[in-house]
CSV table of C-alpha atoms in Angstrom, one decimal:
chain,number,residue,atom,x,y,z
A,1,UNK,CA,10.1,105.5,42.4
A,2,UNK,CA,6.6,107.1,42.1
A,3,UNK,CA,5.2,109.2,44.4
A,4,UNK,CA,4.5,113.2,44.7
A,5,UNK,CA,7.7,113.7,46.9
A,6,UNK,CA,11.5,113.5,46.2
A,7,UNK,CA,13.9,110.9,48.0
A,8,UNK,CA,16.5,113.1,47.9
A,9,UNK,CA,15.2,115.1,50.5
A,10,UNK,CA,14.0,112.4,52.8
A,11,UNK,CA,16.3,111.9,55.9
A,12,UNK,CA,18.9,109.2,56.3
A,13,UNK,CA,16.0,107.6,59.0
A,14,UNK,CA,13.2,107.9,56.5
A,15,UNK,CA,15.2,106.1,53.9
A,16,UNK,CA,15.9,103.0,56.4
A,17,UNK,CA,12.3,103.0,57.1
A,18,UNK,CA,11.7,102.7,53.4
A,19,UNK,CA,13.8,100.1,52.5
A,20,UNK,CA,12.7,97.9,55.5
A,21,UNK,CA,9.4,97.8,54.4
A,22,UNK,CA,10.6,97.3,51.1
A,23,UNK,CA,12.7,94.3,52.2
A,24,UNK,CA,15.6,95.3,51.0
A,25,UNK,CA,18.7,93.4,53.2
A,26,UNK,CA,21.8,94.6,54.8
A,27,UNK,CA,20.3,98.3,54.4
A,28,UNK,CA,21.4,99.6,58.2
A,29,UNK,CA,25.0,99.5,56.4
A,30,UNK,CA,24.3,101.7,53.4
A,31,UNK,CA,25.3,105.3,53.0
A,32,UNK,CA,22.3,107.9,51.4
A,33,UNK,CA,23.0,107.4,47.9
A,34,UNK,CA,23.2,103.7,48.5
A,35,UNK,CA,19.6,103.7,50.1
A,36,UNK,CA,18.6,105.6,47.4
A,37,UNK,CA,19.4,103.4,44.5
A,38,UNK,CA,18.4,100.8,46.2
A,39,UNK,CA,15.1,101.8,47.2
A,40,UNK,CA,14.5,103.2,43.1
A,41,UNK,CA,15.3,99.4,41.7
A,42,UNK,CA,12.7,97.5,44.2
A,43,UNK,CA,10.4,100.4,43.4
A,44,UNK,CA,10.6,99.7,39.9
A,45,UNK,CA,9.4,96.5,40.9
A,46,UNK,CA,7.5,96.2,43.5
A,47,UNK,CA,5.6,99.7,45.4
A,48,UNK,CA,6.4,100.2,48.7
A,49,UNK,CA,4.9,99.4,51.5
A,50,UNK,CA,4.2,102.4,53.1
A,51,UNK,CA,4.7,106.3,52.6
A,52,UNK,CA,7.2,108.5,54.8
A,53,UNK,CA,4.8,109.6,57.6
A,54,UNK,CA,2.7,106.6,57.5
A,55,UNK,CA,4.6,104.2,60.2
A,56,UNK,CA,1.9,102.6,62.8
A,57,UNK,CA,3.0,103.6,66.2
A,58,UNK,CA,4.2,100.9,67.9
A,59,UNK,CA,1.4,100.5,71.3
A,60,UNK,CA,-1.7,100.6,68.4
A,61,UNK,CA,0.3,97.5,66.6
A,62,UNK,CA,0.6,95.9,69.7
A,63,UNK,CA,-3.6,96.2,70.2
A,64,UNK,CA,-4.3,95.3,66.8
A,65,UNK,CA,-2.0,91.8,67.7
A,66,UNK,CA,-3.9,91.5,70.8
A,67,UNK,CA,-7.8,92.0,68.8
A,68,UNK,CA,-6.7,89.1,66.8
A,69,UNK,CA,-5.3,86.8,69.2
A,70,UNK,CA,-8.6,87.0,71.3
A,71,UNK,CA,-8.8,86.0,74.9
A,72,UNK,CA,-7.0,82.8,75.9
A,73,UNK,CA,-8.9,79.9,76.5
A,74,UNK,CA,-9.3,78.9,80.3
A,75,UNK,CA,-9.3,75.5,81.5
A,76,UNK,CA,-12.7,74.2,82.9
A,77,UNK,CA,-12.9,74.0,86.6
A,78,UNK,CA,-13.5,70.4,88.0
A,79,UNK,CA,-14.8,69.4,91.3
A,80,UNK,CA,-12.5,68.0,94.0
A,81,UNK,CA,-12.4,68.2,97.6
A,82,UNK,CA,-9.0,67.9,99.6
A,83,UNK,CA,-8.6,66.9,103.2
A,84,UNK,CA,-5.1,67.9,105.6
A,85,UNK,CA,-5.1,67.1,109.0
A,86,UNK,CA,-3.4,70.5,110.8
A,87,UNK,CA,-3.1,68.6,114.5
A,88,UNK,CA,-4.7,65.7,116.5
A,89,UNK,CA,-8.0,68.0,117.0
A,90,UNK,CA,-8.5,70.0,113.3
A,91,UNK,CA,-8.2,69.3,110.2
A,92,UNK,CA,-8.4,72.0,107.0
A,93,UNK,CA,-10.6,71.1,104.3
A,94,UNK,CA,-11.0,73.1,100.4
A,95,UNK,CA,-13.0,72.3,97.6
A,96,UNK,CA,-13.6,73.4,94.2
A,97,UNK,CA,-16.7,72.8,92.2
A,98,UNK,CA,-17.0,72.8,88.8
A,99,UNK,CA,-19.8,74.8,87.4
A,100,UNK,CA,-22.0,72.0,85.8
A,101,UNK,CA,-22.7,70.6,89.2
A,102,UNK,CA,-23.3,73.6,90.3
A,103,UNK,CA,-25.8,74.4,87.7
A,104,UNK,CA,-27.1,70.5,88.3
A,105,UNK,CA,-27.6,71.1,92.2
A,106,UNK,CA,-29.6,74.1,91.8
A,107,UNK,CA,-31.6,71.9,89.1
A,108,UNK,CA,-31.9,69.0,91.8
A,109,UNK,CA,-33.4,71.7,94.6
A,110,UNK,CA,-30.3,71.6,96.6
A,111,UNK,CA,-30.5,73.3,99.7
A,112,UNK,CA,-27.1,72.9,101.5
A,113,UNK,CA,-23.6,72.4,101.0
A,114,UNK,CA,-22.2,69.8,103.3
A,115,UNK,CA,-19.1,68.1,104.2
A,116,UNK,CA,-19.2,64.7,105.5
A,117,UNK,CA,-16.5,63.4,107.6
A,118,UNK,CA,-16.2,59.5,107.8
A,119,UNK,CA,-13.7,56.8,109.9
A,120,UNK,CA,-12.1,54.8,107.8
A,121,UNK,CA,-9.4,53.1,109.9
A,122,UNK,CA,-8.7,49.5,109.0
A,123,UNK,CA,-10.8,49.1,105.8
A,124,UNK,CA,-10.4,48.9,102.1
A,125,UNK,CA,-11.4,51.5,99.6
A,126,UNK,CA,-14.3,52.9,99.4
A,127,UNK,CA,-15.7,51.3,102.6
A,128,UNK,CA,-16.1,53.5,105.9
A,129,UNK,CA,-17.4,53.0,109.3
A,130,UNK,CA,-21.2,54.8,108.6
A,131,UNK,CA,-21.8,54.7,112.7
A,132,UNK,CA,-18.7,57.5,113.1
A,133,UNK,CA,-19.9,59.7,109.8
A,134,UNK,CA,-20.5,63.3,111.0
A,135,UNK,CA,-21.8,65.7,108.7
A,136,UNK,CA,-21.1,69.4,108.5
A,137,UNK,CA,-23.1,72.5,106.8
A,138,UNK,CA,-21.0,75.1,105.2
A,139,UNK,CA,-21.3,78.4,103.4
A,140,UNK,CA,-22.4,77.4,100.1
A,141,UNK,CA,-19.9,80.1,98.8
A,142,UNK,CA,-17.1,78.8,100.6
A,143,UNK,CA,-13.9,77.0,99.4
A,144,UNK,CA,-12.7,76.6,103.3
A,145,UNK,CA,-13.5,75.3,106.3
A,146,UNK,CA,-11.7,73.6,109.3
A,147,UNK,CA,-13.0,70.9,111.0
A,148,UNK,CA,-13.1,69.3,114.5
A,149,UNK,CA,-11.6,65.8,114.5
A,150,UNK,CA,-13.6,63.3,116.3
A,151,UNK,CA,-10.7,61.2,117.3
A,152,UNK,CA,-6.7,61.6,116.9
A,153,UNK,CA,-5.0,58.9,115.5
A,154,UNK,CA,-7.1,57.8,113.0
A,155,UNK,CA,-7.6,57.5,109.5
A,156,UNK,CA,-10.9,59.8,108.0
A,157,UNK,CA,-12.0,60.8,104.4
A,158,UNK,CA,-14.1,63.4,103.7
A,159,UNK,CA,-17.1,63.5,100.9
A,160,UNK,CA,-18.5,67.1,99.7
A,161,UNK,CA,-22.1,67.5,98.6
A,162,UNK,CA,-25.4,68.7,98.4
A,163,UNK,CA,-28.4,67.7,101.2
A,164,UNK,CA,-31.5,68.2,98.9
A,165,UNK,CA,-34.5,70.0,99.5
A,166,UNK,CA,-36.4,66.7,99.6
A,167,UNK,CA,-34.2,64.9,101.6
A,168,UNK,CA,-31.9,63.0,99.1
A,169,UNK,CA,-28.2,63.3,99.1
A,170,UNK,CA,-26.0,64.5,95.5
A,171,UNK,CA,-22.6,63.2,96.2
A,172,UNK,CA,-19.7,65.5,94.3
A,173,UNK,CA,-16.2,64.4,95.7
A,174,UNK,CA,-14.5,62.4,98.0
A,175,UNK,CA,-10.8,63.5,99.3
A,176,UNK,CA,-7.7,60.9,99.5
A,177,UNK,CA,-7.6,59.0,102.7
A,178,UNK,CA,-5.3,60.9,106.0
A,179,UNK,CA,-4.2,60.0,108.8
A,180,UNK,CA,-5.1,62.4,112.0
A,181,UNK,CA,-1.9,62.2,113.8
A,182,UNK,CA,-2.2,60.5,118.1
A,183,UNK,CA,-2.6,63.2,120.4
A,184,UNK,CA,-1.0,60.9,123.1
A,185,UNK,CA,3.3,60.6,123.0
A,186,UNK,CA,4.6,58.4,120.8
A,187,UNK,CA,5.3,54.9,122.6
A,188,UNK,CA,8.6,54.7,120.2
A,189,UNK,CA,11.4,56.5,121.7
A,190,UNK,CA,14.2,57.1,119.6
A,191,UNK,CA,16.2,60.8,121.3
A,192,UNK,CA,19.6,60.5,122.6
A,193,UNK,CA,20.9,62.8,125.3
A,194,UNK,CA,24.1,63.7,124.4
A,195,UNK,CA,25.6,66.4,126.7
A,196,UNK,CA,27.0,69.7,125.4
A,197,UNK,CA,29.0,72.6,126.5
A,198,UNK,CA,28.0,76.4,125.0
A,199,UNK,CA,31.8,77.5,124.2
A,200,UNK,CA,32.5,73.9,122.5
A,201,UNK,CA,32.3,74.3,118.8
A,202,UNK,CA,29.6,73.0,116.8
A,203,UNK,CA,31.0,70.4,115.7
A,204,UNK,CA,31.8,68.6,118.9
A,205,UNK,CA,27.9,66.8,119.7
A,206,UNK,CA,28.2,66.2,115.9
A,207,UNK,CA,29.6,62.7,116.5
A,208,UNK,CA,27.2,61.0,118.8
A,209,UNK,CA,27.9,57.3,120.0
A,210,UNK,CA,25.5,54.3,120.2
A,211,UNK,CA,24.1,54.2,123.9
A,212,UNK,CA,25.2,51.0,125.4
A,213,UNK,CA,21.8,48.5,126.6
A,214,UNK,CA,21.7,48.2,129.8
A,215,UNK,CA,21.3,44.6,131.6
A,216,UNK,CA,18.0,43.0,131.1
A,217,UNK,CA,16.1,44.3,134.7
A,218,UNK,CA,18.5,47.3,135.4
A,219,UNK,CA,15.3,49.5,135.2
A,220,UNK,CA,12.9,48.4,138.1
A,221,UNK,CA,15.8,47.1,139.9
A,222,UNK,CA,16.8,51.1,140.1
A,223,UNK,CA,13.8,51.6,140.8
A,224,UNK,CA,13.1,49.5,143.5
A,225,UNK,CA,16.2,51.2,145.0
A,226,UNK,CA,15.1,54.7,144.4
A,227,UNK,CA,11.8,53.7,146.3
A,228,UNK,CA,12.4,51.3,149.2
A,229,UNK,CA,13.1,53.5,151.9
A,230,UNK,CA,10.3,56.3,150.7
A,231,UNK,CA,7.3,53.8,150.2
A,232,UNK,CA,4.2,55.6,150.0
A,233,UNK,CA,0.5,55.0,149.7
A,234,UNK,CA,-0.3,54.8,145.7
A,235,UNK,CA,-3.1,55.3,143.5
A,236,UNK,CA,-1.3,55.0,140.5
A,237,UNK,CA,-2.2,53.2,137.4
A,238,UNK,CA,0.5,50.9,138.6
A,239,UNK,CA,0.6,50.8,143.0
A,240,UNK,CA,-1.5,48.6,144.7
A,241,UNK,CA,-3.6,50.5,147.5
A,242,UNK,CA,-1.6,50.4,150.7
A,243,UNK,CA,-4.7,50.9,152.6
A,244,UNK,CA,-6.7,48.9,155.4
A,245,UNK,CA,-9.6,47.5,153.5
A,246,UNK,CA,-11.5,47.7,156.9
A,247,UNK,CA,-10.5,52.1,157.3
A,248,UNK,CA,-12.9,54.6,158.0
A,249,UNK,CA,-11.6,56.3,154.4
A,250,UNK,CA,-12.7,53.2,152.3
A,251,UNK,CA,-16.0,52.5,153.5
A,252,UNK,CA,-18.2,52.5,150.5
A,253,UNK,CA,-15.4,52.1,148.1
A,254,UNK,CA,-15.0,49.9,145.3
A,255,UNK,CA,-11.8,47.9,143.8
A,256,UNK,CA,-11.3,50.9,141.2
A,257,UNK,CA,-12.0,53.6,143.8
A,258,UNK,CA,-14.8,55.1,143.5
A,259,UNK,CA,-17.7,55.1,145.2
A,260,UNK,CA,-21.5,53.0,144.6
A,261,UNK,CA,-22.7,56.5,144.4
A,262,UNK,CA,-20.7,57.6,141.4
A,263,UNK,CA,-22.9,56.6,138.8
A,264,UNK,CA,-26.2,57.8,140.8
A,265,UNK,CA,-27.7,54.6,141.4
A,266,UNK,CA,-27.6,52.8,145.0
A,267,UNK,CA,-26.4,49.7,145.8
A,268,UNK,CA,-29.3,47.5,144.3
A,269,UNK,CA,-28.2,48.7,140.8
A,270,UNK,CA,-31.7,50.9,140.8
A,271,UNK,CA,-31.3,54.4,139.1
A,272,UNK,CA,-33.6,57.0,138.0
A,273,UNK,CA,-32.4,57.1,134.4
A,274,UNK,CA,-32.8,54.0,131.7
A,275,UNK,CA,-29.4,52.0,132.0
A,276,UNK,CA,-27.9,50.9,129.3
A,277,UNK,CA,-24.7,48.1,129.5
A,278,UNK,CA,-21.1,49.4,127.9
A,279,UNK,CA,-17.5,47.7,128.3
A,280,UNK,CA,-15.3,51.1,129.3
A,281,UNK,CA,-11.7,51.4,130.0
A,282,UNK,CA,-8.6,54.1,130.2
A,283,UNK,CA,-5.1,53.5,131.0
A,284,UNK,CA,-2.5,56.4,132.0
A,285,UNK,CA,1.2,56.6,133.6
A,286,UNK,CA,4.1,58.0,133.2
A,287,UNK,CA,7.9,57.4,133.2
A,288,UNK,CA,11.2,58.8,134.5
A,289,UNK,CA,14.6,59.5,132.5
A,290,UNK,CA,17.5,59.7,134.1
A,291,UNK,CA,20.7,61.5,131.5
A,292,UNK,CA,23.9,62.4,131.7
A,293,UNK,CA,27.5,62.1,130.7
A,294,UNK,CA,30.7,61.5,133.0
A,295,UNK,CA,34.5,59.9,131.5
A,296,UNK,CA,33.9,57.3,129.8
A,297,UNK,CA,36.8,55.6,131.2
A,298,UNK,CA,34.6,55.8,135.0
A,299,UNK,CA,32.3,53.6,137.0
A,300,UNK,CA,28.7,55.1,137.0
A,301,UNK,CA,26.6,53.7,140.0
A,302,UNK,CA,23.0,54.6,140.6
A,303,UNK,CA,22.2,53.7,144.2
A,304,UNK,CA,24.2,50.0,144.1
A,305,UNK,CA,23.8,49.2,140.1
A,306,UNK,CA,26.3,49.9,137.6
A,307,UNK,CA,25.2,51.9,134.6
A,308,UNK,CA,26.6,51.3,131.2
A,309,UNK,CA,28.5,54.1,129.7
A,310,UNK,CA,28.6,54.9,125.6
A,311,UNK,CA,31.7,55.4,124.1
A,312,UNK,CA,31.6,59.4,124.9
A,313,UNK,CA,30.5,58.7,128.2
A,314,UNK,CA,27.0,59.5,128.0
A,315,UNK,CA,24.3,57.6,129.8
A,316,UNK,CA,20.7,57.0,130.0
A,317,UNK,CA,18.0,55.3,132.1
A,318,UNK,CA,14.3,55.1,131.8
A,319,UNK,CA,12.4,53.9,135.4
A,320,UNK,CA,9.3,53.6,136.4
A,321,UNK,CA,7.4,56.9,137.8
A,322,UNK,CA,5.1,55.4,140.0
A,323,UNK,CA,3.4,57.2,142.6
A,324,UNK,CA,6.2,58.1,146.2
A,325,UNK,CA,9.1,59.6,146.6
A,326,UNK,CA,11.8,58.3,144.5
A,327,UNK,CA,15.7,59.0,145.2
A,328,UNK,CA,18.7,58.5,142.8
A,329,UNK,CA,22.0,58.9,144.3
A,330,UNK,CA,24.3,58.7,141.4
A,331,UNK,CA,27.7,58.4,141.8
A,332,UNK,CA,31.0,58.9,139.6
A,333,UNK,CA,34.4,57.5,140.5
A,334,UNK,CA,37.4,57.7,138.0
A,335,UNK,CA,39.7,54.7,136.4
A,336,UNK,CA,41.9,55.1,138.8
A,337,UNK,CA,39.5,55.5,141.6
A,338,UNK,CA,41.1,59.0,143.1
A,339,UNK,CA,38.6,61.0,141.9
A,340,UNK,CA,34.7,60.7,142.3
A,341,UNK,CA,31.5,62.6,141.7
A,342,UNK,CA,27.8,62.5,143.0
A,343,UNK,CA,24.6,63.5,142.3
A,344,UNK,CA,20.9,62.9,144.3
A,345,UNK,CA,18.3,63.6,142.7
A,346,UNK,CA,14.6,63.3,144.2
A,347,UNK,CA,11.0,63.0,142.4
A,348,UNK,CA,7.7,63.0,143.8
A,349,UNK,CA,4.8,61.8,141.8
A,350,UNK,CA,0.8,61.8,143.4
A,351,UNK,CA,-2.1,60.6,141.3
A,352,UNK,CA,-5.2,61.9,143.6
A,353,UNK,CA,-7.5,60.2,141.7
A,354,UNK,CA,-7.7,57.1,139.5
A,355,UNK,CA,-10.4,54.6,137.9
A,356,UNK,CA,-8.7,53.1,135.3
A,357,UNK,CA,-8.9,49.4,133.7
A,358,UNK,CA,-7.0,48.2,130.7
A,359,UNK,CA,-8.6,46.9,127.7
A,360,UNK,CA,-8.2,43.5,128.5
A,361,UNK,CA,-10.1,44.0,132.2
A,362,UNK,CA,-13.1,46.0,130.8
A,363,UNK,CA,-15.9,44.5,131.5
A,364,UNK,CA,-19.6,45.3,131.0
A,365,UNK,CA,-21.0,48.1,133.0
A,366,UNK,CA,-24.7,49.5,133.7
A,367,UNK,CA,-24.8,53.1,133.5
């Protein structure tokens, strides 16, 4: 071993040192004098690595690694645009643009960013209903935006790109086709009431039974019940006006309603404004449910008809909730017919106003 010191007085740690960076195996194991002859016959050898004194603290080996390495490589951004309905009236739009069309729109004089929104509903890919396409300027920073829906219940994709300085159009994305949920009820109704008591356990609703159906008719026939004694004048989507035709209160009146002054023309057709011709319509009700739960071993009458019970008892009706005063005397007696429950309940619906057609009854109209 060469060198201008003496291993004998190197320390126990300074030997280990040694013969690690001499490679020498098993050394953690060895006593001094071990080490030492061990570290003299590689060093006759082979020099060693390193010198006592000369270890590389551990955080500048750890930069050198990292100088070498160099940075890591990031993946190139791409453009893409991505379009989530949050409710029947917004949806929440982000985007990401790449920067070579970036660079490429400034090249092509781009002067906005814009978003264009498009109806798609009923058509194949790539085609879109260009009458319905709205279009929306945004930040040209921005990665965000929300946007008003034009109409619920629809399908809509959205394009992102540039508006041009001399009026041209750079497309850069278009998002996946989504569906803007209805903002009207579902017309599919698939709850069941199923009655519960707070101090039951948990585990007693668990086990809900199928709802019996209830006789073909059961419905109106309840209905008509609930409403013979209490019929009212209606202007419901549904009642027929219960009015003279001949009453001071309809003079000037049409079939829907309203007036030959609605629309400001008179009753030649004359108005003041251009008219233009449009086939309109709107329909609107409402209905009534009627829950509950009794033995299921009883007889459940509403007015004179007999309900169904389920299995557990539990029972459900929907009627008609036209406009009047509607009353359901509902009535429990037991098996055995000793015992017997009853219940009246009483709605009142008005519609003070209503002009509404269906689909099928729209007509064409000058406005």
């Amino acid at each position: 071993m060469s060198g201008d010191y003496d291993a004998n007085d190197l320390t126990l740690r300074q030997l280990r040192q040694m013969a690690s960076n001499l490679g020498i195996g098993r050394y953690s194991r060895m006593l001094k004098d071990q080490l030492l002859r061990a570290i003299q016959g590689r060093s006759d050898s082979q020099p060693p690595a390193s010198q006592p004194g000369d270890e590389v603290p551990e955080d500048e080996g750890l930069r050198s690694m990292e100088a070498e390495m160099g940075s890591a490589p990031r993946p190139a951004s791409q453009t893409a645009v991505v379009f989530l309905p949050r409710d029947p009236q917004w949806a929440y739009v982000f985007w990401e643009l790449s920067d070579s069309d970036r660079r490429q729109a400034m090249a092509d004089s781009a002067s906005q960013l814009v978003l264009r929104v498009v109806d798609v509903t009923g058509l194949g890919a790539g085609a879109a209903h260009q009458h319905t396409m709205q279009e929306v300027v945004v930040n040209s920073h921005a990665t965000e935006w929300y946007l008003p829906v034009p109409l619920s219940d629809r399908d809509y994709r959205v394009e992102l790109g540039y508006r041009l300085a001399g009026g041209g159009w750079r497309s850069l994305a278009f998002s996946s086709v989504a569906r803007v949920p209805g903002l009207h009820p579902s017309e599919q109704i698939l709850d069941q009431f199923v009655p519960f008591s707070l101090g039951a356990p948990a585990t007693a609703a668990a086990g809900s039974a199928v709802m019996p159906t209830a006789a073909p008719g059961i419905h109106e026939r309840v209905y008509q019940a609930a409403t013979t004694t209490w019929r009212a004048v209606g202007r419901g989507s549904e009642a027929f006006h219960e009015v003279d035709a001949n009453s001071d209160h309809n003079q000037g009146l049409n079939a829907s309603g309203a007036g030959v002054w609605a629309s400001g023309r008179n009753e030649s057709g004359a108005g003041g404004v251009a008219t233009r011709q449009r086939a309109f319509w709107l329909v609107a009700d409402a209905e009534l449910i009627v829950y509950g739960a009794t033995d299921p071993a009883a007889t459940l009458r509403i007015g004179e008809e007999v309900v169904p019970l389920g299995e557990d008892g539990t029972f459900r009706l929907q009627v008609p909730f036209r406009d009047g005063k509607q009353l359901y005397p509902i009535t429990a007696v037991a098996a055995d017919g000793e015992q017997r429950r009853n219940i009246t309940l009483e709605f009142v619906r008005t519609t003070p106003d209503a002009n509404v057609n269906t689909a099928e009854e729209a007509v064409a109209e000058w406005f």
